[in-house]
mmCIF file of C-alpha atoms in Angstrom:
data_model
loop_
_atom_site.group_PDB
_atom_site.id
_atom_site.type_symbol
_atom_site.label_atom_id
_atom_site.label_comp_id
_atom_site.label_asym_id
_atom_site.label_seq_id
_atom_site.Cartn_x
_atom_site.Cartn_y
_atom_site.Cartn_z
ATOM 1 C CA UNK A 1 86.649 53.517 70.899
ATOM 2 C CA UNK A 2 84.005 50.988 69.927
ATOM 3 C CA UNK A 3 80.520 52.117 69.429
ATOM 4 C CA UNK A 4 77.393 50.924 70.821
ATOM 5 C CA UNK A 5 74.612 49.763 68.549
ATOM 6 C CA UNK A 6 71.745 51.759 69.592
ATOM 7 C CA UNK A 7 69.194 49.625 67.577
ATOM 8 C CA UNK A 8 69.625 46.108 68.691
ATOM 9 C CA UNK A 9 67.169 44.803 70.786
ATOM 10 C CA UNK A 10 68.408 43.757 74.403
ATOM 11 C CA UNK A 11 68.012 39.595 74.226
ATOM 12 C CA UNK A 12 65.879 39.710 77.635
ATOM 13 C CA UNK A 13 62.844 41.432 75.297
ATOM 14 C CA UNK A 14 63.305 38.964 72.934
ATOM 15 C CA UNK A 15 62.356 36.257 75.432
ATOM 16 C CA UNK A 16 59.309 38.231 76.565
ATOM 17 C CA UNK A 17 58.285 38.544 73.174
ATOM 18 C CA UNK A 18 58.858 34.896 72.409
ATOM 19 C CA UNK A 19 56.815 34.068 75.880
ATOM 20 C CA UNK A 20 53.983 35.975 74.453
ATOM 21 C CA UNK A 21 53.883 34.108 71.514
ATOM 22 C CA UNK A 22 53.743 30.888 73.525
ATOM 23 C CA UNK A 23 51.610 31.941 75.595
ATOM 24 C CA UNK A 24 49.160 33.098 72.296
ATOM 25 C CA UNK A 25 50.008 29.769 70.913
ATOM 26 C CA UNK A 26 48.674 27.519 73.760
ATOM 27 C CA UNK A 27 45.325 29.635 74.350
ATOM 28 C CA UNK A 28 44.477 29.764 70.445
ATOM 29 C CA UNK A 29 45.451 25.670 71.062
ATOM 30 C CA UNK A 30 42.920 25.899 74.281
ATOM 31 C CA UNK A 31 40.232 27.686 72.030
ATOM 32 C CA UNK A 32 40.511 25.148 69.014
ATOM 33 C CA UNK A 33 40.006 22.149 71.062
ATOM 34 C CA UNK A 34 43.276 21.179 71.040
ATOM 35 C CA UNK A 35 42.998 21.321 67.236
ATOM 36 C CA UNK A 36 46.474 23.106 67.134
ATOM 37 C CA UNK A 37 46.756 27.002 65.908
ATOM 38 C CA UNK A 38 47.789 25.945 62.618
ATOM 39 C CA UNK A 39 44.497 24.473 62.211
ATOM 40 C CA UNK A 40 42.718 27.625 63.892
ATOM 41 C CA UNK A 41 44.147 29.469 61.504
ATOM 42 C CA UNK A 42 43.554 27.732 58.384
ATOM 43 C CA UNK A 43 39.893 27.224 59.559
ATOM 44 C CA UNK A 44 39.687 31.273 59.397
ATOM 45 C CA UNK A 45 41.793 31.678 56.438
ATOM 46 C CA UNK A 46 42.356 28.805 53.946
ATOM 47 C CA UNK A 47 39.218 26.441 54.964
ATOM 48 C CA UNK A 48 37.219 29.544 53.345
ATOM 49 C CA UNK A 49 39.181 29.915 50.135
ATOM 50 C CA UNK A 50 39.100 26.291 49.581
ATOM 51 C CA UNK A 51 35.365 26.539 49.849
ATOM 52 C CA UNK A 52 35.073 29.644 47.601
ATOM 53 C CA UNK A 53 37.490 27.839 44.811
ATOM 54 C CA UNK A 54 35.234 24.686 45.013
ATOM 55 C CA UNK A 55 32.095 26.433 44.288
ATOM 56 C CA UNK A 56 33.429 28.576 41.990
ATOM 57 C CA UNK A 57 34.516 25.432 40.451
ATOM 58 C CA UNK A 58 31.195 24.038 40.462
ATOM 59 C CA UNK A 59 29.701 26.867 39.320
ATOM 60 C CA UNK A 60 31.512 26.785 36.243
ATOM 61 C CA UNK A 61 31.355 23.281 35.896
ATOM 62 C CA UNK A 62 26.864 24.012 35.865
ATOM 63 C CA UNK A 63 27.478 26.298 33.217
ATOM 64 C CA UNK A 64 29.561 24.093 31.159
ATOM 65 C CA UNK A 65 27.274 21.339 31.595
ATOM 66 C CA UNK A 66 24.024 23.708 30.893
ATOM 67 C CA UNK A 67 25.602 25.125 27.473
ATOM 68 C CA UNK A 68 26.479 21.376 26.839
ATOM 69 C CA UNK A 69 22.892 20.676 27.613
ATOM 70 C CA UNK A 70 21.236 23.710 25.539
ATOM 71 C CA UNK A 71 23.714 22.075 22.594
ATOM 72 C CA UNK A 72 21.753 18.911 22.944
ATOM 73 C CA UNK A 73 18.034 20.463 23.429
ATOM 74 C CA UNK A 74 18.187 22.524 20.220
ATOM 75 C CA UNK A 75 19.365 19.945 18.805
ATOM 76 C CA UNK A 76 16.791 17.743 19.783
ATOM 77 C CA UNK A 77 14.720 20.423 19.182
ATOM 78 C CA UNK A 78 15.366 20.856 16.007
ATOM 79 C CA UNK A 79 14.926 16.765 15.295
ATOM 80 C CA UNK A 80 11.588 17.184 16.241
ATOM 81 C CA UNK A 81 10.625 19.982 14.333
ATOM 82 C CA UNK A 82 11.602 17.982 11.317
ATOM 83 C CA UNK A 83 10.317 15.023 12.775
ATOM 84 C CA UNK A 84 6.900 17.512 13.156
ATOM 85 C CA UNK A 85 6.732 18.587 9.345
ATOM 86 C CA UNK A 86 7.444 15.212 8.289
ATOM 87 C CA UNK A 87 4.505 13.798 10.302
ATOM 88 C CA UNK A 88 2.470 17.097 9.218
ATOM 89 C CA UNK A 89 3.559 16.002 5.762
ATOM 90 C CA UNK A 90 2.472 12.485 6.097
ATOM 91 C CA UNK A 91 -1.262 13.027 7.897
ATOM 92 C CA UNK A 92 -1.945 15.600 4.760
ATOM 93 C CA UNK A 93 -0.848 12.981 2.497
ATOM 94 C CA UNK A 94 -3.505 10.783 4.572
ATOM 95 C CA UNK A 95 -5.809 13.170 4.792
ATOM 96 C CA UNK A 96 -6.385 13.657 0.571
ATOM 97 C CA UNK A 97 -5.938 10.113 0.175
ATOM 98 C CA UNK A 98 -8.862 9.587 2.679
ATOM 99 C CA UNK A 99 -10.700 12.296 0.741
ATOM 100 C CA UNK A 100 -10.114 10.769 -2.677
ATOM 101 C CA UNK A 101 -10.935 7.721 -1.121
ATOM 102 C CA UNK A 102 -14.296 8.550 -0.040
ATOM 103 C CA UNK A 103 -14.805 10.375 -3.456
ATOM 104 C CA UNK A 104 -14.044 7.005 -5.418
ATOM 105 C CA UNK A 105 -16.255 5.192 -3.071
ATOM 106 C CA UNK A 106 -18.909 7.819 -4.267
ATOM 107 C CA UNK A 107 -18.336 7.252 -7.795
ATOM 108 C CA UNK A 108 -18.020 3.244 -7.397
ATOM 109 C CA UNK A 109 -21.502 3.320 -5.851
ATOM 110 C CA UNK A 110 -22.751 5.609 -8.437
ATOM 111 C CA UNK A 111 -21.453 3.139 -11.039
ATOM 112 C CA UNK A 112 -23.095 0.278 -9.837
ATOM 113 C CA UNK A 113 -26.392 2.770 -9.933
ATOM 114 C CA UNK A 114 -26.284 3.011 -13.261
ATOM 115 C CA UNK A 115 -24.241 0.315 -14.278
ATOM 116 C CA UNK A 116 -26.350 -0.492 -17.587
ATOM 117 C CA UNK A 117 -24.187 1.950 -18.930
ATOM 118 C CA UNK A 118 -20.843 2.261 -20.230
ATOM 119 C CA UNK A 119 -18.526 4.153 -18.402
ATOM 120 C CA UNK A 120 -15.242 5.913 -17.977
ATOM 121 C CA UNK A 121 -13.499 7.782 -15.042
ATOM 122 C CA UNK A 122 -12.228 11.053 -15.443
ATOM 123 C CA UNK A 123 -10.379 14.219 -13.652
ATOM 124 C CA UNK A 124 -11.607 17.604 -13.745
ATOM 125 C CA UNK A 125 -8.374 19.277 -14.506
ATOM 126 C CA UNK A 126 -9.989 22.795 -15.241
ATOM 127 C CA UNK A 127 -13.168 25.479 -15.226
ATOM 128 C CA UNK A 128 -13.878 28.710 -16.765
ATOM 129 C CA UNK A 129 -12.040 30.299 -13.710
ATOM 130 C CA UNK A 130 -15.248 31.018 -11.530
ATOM 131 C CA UNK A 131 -16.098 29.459 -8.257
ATOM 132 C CA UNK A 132 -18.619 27.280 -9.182
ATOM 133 C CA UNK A 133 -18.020 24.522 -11.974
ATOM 134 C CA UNK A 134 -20.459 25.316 -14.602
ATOM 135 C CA UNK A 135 -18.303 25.084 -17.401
ATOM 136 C CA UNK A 136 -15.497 22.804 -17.063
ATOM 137 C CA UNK A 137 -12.763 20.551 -18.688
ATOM 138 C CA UNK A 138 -11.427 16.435 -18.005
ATOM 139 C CA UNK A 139 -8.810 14.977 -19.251
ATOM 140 C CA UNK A 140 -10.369 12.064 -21.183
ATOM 141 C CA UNK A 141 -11.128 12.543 -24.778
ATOM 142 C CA UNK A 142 -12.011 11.298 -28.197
ATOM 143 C CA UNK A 143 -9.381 8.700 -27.510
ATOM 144 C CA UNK A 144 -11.057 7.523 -24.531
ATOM 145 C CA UNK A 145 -14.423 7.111 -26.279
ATOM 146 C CA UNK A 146 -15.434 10.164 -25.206
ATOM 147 C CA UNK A 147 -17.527 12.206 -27.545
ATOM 148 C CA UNK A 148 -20.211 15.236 -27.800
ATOM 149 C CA UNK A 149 -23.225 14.799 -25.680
ATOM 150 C CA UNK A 150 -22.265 11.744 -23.229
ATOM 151 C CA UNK A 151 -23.753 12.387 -20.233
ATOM 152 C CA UNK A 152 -21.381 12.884 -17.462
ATOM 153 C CA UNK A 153 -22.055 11.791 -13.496
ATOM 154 C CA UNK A 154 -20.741 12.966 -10.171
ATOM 155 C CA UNK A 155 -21.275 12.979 -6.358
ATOM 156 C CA UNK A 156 -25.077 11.103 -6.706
ATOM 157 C CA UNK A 157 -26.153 11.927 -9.719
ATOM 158 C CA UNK A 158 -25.921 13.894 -12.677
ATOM 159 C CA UNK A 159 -23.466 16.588 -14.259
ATOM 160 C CA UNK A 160 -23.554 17.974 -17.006
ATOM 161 C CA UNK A 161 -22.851 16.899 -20.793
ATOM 162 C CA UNK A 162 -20.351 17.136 -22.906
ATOM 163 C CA UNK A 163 -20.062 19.996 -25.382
ATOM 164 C CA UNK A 164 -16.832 19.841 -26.579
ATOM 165 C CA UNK A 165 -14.422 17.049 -27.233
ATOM 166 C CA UNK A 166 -10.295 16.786 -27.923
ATOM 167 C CA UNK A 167 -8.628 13.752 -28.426
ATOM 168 C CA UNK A 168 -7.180 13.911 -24.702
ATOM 169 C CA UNK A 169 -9.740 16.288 -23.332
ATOM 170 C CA UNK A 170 -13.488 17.103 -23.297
ATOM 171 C CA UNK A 171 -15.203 20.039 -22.153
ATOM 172 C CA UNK A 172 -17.913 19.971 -20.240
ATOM 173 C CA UNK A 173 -21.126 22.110 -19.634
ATOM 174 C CA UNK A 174 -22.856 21.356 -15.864
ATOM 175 C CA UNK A 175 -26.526 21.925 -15.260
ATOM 176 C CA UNK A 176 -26.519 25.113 -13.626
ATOM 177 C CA UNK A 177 -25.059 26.860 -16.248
ATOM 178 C CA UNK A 178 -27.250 29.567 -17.704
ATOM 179 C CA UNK A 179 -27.794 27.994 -20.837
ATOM 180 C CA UNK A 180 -28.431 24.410 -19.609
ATOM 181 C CA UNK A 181 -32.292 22.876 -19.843
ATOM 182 C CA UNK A 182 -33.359 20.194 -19.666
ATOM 183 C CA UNK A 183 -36.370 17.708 -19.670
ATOM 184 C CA UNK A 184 -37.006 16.111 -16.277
ATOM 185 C CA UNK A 185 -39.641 14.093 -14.386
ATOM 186 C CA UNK A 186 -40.762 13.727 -11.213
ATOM 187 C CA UNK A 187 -39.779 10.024 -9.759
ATOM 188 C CA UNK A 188 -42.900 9.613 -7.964
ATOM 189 C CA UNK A 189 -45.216 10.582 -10.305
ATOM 190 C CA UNK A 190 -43.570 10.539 -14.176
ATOM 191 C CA UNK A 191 -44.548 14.183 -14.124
ATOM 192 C CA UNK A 192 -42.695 16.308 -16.834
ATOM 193 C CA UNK A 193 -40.830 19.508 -16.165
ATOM 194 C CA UNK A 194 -38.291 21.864 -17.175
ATOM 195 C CA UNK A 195 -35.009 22.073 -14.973
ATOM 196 C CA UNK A 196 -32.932 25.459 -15.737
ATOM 197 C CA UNK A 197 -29.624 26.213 -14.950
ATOM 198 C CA UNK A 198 -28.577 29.753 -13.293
ATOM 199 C CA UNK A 199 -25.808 30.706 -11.813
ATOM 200 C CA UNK A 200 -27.159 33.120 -9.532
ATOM 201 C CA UNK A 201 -29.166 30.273 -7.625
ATOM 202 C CA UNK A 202 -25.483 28.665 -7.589
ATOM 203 C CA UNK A 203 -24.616 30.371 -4.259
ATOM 204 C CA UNK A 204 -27.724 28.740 -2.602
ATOM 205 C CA UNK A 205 -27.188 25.446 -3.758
ATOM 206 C CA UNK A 206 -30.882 25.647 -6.087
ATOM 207 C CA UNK A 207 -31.602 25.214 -9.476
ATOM 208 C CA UNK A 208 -34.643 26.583 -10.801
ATOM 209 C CA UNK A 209 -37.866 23.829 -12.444
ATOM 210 C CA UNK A 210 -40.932 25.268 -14.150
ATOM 211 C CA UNK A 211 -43.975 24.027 -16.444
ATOM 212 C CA UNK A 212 -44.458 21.218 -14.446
ATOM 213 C CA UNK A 213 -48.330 20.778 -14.599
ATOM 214 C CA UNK A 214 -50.689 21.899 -11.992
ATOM 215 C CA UNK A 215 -52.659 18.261 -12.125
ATOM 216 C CA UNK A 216 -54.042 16.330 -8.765
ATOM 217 C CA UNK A 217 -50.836 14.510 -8.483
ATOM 218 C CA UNK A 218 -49.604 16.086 -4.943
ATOM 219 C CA UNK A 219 -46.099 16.419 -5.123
ATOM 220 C CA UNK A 220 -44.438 17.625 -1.890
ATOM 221 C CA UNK A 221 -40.968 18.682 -0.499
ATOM 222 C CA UNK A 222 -38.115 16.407 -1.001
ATOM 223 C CA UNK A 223 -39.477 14.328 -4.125
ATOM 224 C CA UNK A 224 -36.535 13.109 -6.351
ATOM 225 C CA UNK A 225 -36.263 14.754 -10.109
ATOM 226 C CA UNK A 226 -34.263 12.428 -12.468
ATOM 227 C CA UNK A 227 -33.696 13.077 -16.097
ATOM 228 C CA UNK A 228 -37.187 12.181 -18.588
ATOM 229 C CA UNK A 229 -37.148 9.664 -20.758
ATOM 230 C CA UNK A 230 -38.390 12.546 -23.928
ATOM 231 C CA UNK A 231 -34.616 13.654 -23.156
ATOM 232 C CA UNK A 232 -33.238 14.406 -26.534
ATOM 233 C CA UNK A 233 -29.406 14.390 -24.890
ATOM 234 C CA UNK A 234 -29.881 12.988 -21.463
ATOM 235 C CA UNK A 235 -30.466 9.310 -20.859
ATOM 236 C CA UNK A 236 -33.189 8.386 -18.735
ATOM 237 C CA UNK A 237 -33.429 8.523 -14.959
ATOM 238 C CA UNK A 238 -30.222 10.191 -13.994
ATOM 239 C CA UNK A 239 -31.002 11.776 -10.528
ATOM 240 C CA UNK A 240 -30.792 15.361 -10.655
ATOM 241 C CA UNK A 241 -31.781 16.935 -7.050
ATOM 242 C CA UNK A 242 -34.668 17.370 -4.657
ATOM 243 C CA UNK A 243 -37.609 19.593 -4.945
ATOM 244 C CA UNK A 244 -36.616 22.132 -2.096
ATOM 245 C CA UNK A 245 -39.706 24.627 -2.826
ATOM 246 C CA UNK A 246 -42.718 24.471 -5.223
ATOM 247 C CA UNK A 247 -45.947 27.003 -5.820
ATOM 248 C CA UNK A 248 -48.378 27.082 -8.576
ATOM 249 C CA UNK A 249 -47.854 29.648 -11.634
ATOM 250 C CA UNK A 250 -50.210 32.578 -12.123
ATOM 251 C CA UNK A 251 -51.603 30.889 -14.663
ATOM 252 C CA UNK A 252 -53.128 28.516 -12.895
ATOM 253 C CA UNK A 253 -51.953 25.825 -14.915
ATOM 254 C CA UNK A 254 -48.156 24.940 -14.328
ATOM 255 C CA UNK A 255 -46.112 24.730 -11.019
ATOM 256 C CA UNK A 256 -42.405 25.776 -10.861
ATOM 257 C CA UNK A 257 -40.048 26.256 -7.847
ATOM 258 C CA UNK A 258 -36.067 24.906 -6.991
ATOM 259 C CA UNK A 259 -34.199 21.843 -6.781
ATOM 260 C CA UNK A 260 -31.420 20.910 -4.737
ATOM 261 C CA UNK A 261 -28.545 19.548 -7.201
ATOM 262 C CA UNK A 262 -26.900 16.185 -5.900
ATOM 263 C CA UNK A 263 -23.919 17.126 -6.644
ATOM 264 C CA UNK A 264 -21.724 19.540 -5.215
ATOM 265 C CA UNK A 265 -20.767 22.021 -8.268
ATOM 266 C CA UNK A 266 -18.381 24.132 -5.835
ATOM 267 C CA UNK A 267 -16.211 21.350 -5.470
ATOM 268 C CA UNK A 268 -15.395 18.985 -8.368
ATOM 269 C CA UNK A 269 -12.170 16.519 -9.097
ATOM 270 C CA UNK A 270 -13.293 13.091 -10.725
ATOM 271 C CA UNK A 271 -16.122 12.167 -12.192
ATOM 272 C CA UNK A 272 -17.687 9.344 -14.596
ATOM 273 C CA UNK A 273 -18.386 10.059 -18.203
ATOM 274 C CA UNK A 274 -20.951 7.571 -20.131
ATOM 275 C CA UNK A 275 -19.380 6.927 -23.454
ATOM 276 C CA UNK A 276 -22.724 5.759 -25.047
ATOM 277 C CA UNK A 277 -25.136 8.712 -26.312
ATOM 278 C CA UNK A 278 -28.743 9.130 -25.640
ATOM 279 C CA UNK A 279 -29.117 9.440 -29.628
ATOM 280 C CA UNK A 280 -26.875 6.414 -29.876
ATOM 281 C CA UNK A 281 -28.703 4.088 -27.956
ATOM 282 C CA UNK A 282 -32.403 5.210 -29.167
ATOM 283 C CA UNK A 283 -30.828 5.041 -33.037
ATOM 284 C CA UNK A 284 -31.906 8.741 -33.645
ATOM 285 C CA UNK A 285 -32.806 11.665 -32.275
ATOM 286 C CA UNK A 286 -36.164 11.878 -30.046
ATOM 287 C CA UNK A 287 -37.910 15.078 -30.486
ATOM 288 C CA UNK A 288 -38.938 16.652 -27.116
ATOM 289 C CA UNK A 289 -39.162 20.539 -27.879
ATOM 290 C CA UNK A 290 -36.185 21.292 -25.399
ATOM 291 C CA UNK A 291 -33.174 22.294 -25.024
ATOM 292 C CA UNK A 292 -31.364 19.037 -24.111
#
């Protein structure tokens, strides 16, 4: 006896089924636009992925293209920065040639100020170690025709002298040291006076003048002081400073008070050194009852 499968599916439910599916077919067709279901469906299914996979895409293609980019600013970056500290380089090497520059000028016009003399140029190359160049060496000597006592120039006017001398190096000793004095004259008036150095006037920018006679000549503020001409060391009419202050002494009979220097003795590189002696070119030594 033959037995009947219970689980097949009668063939007249199949065509409903397939009806349905038809009937699906042609009203997803009507709702596309006549676009076809296919279509329906791929705009609701693989229309989306495709647009998630292209931005993704893109997304990682910004990324790539931003490290690539980073690559290229730091390296840039880094072009510049040494393209920045060679140009920082270069404008400090312009700078202290500028400065040097002005600083020859100086001692070019102070040359042709006293160009009656012989002179020579010469670095400071070092001091006693303090801030203020009171007692200092160059690095000309006795084979530059250096020798003791030459007179040495700077900024406007005058120095020091030299107290010391190697044969590629002099020391020098600048007028506010403590034991510099020296005979002086007012320009104006041919007045004589004392100037003495001190190094605690330094810091103010003053050097101190005394014994300068209490006579009618008015002197005033601002009068030039230049080296005497009953120098025993110093040859005549080297500027020394301004008179910044002057009063009369107790006494009643002198006046003293400060000078500006002309030179700057905080700040020192080159200066000119005259290689012809005050005794030298008087043939002896002048007796003046000072110091220097």
């Amino acid at each position: 006896m033959k037995i009947k499968n219970q689980t097949s599916m009668p063939s007249k439910y199949w065509l409903v089924i397939l009806a349905v599916i038809c009937v699906g077919l042609l009203g997803i067709e009507a709702v596309s636009d006549g676009g076809g279901p296919l279509r329906f469906v791929a705009n609701y299914t693989i229309v989306p992925m495709q647009k998630g996979i292209s931005y993704a895409g893109r997304y990682l293609s910004d990324i790539s293209d931003n490290f690539d980019t980073l690559k290229e600013v730091r390296a840039e970056n880094d072009e510049l920065k040494s393209r920045v500290d060679e140009l920082t380089i270069d404008n400090t090497r312009l700078r202290q040639e500028q400065y040097e520059l002005e600083r020859l000028r100086e001692l070019y016009q102070l040359d042709e100020n006293y160009s009656d003399y012989e002179k020579i140029g010469a670095h400071v190359i070092a001091n006693n170690g303090s801030n203020w160049f009171n007692d200092f060496t160059i690095d000309k000597g006795s084979n530059d025709g250096v020798k003791v006592d030459c007179n040495v120039l700077a900024g406007s006017g005058l120095v020091g002298i030299v107290t010391e001398v190697g044969p590629d190096y002099a020391r020098v000793r600048s007028i506010i040291d403590d034991s510099s004095n020296i005979s002086a004259m007012i320009l104006s008036t041919s007045d004589i006076c004392m100037v003495r150095g001190d190094l605690q006037l330094a810091s103010d920018g003053k050097i101190h003048f005394e014994n300068l006679p209490n006579n009618d000549n008015e002197i005033q503020v601002g009068e030039q002081v230049v080296t005497s001409h009953v120098s025993s060391r110093f040859v005549q009419g080297l500027f020394i400073g301004y008179i910044s202050d002057i009063q009369v002494d107790s006494n009643n009979l002198t006046r003293s008070g400060y000078i500006t220097p002309a030179v700057d003795f905080s700040n020192l590189q080159e200066v000119l050194v005259i290689t012809t002696t005050k005794q030298e070119m008087v043939g002896g030594d002048e007796a003046s009852g000072e110091g220097e």
